[in-house]
mmCIF file of C-alpha atoms and ligand atoms in Angstrom:
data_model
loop_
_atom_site.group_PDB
_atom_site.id
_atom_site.type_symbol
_atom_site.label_atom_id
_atom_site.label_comp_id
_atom_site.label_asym_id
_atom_site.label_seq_id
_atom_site.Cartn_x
_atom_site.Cartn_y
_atom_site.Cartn_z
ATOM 1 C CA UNK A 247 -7.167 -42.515 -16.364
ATOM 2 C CA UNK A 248 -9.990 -40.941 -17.525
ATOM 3 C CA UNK A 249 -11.533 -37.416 -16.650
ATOM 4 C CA UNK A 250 -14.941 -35.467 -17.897
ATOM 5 C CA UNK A 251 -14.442 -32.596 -20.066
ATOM 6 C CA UNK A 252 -16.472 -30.235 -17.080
ATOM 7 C CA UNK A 253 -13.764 -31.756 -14.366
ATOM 8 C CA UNK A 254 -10.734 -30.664 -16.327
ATOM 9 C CA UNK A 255 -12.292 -27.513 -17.556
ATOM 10 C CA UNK A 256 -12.436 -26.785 -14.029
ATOM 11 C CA UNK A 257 -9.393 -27.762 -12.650
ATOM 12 C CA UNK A 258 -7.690 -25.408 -15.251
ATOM 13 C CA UNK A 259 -10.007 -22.180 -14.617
ATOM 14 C CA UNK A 260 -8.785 -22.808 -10.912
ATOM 15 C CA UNK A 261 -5.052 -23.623 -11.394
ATOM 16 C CA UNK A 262 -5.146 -20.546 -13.942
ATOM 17 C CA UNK A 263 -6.808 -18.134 -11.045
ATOM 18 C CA UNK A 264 -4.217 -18.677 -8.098
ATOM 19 C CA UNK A 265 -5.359 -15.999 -5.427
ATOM 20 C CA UNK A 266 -6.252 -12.899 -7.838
ATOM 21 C CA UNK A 267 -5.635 -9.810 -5.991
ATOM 22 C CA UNK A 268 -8.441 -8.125 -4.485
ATOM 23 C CA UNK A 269 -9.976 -5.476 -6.919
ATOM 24 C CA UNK A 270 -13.257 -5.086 -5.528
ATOM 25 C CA UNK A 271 -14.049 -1.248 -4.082
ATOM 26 C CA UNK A 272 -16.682 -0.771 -1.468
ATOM 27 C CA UNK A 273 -17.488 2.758 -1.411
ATOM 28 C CA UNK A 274 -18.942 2.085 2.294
ATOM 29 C CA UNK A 275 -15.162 1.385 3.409
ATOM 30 C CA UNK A 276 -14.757 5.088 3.803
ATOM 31 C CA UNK A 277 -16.366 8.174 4.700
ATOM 32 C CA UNK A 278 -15.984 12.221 4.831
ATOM 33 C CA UNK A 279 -13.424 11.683 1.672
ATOM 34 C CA UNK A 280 -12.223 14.997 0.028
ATOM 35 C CA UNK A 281 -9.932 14.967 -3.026
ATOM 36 C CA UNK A 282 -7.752 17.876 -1.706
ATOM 37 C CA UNK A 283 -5.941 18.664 -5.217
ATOM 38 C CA UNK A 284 -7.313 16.952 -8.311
ATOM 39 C CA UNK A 285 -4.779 18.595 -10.749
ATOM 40 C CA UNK A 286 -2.292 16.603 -9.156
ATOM 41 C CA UNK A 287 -1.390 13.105 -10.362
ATOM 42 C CA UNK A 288 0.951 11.096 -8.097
ATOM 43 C CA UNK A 289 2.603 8.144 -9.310
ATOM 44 C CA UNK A 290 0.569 5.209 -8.817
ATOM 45 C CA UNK A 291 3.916 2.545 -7.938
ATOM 46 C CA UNK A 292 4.645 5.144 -5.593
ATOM 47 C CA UNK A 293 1.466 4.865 -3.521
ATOM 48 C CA UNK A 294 1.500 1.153 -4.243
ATOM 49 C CA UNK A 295 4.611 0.838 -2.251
ATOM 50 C CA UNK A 296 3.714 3.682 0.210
ATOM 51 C CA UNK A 297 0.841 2.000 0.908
ATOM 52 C CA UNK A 298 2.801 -1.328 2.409
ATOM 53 C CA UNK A 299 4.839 0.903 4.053
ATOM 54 C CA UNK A 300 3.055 2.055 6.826
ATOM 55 C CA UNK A 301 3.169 1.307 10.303
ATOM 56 C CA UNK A 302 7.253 0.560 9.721
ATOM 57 C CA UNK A 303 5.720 -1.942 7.247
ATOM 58 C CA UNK A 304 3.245 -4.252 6.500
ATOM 59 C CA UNK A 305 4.805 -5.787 3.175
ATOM 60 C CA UNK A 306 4.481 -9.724 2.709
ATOM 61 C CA UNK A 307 3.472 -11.819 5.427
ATOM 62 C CA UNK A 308 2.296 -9.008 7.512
ATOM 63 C CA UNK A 309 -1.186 -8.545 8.106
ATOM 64 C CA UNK A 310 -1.539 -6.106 10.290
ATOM 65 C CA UNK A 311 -0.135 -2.612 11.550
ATOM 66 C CA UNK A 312 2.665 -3.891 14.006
ATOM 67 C CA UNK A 313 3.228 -1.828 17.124
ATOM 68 C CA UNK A 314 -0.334 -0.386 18.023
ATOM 69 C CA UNK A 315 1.002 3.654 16.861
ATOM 70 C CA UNK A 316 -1.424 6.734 17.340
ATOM 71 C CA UNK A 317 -0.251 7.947 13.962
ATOM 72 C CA UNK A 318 1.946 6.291 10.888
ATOM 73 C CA UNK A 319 3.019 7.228 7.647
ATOM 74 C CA UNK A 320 4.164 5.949 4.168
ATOM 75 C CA UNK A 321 6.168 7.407 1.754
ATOM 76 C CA UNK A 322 7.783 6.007 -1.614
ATOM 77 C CA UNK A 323 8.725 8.589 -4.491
ATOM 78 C CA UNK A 324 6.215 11.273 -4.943
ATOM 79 C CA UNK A 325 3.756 9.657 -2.620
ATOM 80 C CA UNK A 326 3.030 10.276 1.036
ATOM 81 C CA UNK A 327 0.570 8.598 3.615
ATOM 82 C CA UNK A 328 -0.380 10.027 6.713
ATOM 83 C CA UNK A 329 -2.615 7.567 9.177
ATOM 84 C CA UNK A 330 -4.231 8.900 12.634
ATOM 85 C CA UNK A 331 -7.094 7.492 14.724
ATOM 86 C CA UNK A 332 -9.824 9.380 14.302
ATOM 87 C CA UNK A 333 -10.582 9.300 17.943
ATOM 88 C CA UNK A 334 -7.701 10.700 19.936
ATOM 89 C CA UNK A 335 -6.013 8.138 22.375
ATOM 90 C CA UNK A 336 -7.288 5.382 20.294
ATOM 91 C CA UNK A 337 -4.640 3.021 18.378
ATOM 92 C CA UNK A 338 -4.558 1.899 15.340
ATOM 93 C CA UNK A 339 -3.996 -1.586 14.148
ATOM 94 C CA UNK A 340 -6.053 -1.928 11.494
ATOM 95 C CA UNK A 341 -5.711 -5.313 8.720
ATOM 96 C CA UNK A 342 -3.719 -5.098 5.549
ATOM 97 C CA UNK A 343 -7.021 -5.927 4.040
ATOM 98 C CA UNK A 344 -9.226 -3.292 5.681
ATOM 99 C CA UNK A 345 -6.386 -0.909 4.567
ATOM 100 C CA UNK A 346 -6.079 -1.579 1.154
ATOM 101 C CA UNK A 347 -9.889 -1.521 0.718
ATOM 102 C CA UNK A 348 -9.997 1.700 2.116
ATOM 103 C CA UNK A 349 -7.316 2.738 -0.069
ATOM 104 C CA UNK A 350 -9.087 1.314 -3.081
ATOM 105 C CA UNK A 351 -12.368 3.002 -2.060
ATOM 106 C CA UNK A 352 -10.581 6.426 -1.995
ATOM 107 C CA UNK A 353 -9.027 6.026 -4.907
ATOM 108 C CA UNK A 354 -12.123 5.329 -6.928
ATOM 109 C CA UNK A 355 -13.148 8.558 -6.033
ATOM 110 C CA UNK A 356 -10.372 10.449 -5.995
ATOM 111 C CA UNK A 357 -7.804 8.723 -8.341
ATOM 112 C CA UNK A 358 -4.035 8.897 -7.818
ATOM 113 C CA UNK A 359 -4.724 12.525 -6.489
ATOM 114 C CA UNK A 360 -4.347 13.770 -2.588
ATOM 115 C CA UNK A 361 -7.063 13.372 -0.776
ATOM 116 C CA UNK A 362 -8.392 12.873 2.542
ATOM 117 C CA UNK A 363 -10.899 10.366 4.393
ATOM 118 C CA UNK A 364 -11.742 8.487 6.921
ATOM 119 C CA UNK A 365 -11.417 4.335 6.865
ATOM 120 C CA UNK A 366 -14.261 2.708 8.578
ATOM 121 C CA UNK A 367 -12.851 0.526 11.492
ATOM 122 C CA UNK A 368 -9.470 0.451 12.055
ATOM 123 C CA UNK A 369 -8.283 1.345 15.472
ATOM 124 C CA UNK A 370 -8.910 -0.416 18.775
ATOM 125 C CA UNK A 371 -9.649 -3.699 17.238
ATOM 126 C CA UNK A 372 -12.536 -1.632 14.932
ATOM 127 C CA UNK A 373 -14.028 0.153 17.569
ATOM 128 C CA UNK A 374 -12.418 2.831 16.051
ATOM 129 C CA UNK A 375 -11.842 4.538 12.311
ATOM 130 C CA UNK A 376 -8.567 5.613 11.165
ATOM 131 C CA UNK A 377 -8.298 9.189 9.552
ATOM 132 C CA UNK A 378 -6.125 8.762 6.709
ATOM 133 C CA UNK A 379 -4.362 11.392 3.647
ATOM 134 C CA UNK A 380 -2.514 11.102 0.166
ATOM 135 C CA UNK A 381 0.054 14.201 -0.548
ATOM 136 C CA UNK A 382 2.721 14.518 -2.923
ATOM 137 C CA UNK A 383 6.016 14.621 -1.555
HETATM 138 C C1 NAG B 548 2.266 10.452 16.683
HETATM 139 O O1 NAG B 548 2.875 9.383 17.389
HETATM 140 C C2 NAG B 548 4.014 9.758 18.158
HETATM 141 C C3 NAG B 548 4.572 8.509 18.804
HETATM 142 O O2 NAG B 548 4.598 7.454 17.920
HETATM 143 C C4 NAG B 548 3.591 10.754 19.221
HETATM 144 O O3 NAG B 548 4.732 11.194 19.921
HETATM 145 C C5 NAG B 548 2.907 11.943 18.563
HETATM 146 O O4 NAG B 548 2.407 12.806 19.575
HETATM 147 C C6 NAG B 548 1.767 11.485 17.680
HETATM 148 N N1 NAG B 548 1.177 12.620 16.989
HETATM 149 C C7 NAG B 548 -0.121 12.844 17.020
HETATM 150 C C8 NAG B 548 -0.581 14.017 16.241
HETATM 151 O O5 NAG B 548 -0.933 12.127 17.610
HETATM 152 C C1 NAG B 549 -10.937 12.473 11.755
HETATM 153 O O1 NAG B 549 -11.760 12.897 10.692
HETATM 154 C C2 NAG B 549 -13.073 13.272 11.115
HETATM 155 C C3 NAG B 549 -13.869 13.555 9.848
HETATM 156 O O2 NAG B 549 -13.227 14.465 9.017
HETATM 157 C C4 NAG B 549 -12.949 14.465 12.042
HETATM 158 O O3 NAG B 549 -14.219 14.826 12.486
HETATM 159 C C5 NAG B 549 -12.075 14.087 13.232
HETATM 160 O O4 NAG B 549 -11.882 15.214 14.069
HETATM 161 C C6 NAG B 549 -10.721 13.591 12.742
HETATM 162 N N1 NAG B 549 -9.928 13.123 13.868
HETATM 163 C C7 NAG B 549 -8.765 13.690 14.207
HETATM 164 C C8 NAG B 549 -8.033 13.093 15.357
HETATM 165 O O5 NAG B 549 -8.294 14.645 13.589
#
């Protein structure tokens, strides 16, 4: 069997790329962020795993916050989360997605420092945003 060069070049460039993680950052994601101590460097694996820890956990084949909670945190290490809906009595249940691109957006202005913001969307199925920190621990 016989294939052109351009099919096989492409069937490698897509069995090499299975599912890259998402890198992209969206400032928009988030607003009213304020990097709350800059001289402090937390441990990036620690939020990394923080960060899938919320909401009792949202690691693997979770998708979204389980349990529809007011507030949740995250902690791993030297890294702690703190998550409330911005609008009192609203609940939040926002996508593993949304989250981590609010994370990433906060990050890229703030680095692996504290901070706090607000993720766009979020709580009652995105009619509401989620009010969200970093702090050492
Ligand atoms: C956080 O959620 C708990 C229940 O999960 C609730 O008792 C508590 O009042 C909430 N705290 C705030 C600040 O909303
Ligand atoms: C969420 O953050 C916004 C912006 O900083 C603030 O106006 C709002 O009061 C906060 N919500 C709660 C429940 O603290």
């Amino acid at each position: 069997m016989h294939y052109s060069f351009p099919l096989i070049a492409l069937a490698t460039i897509i069995s090499a790329s299975p599912l890259p993680a998402n890198t992209n950052v969206n400032p928009k994601a988030i607003t009213s962020t304020k990097c709350t101590a800059k001289q402090v460097t937390i441990n990036s694996h620690d939020i990394n795993v923080a960060l899938l820890s919320i909401c009792g956990g949202i690691a693997g084949k979770i998708e979204q916050c389980q349990g529809n909670p007011t507030n949740t945190t995250g902690a791993s290490g030297g890294a702690f989360l703190s998550l409330e809906a911005a609008t009192p009595g609203q609940t939040i249940d926002i996508t593993k997605g949304r989250w981590e691109g609010c994370m990433r957006a906060a990050r890229a202005v703030c680095g692996d420092s504290p901070f706090t913001s607000t993720c766009i969307g979020g709580a009652d199925i995105n009619r509401g945003n989620v009010n969200f920190s970093l702090a050492a621990q």
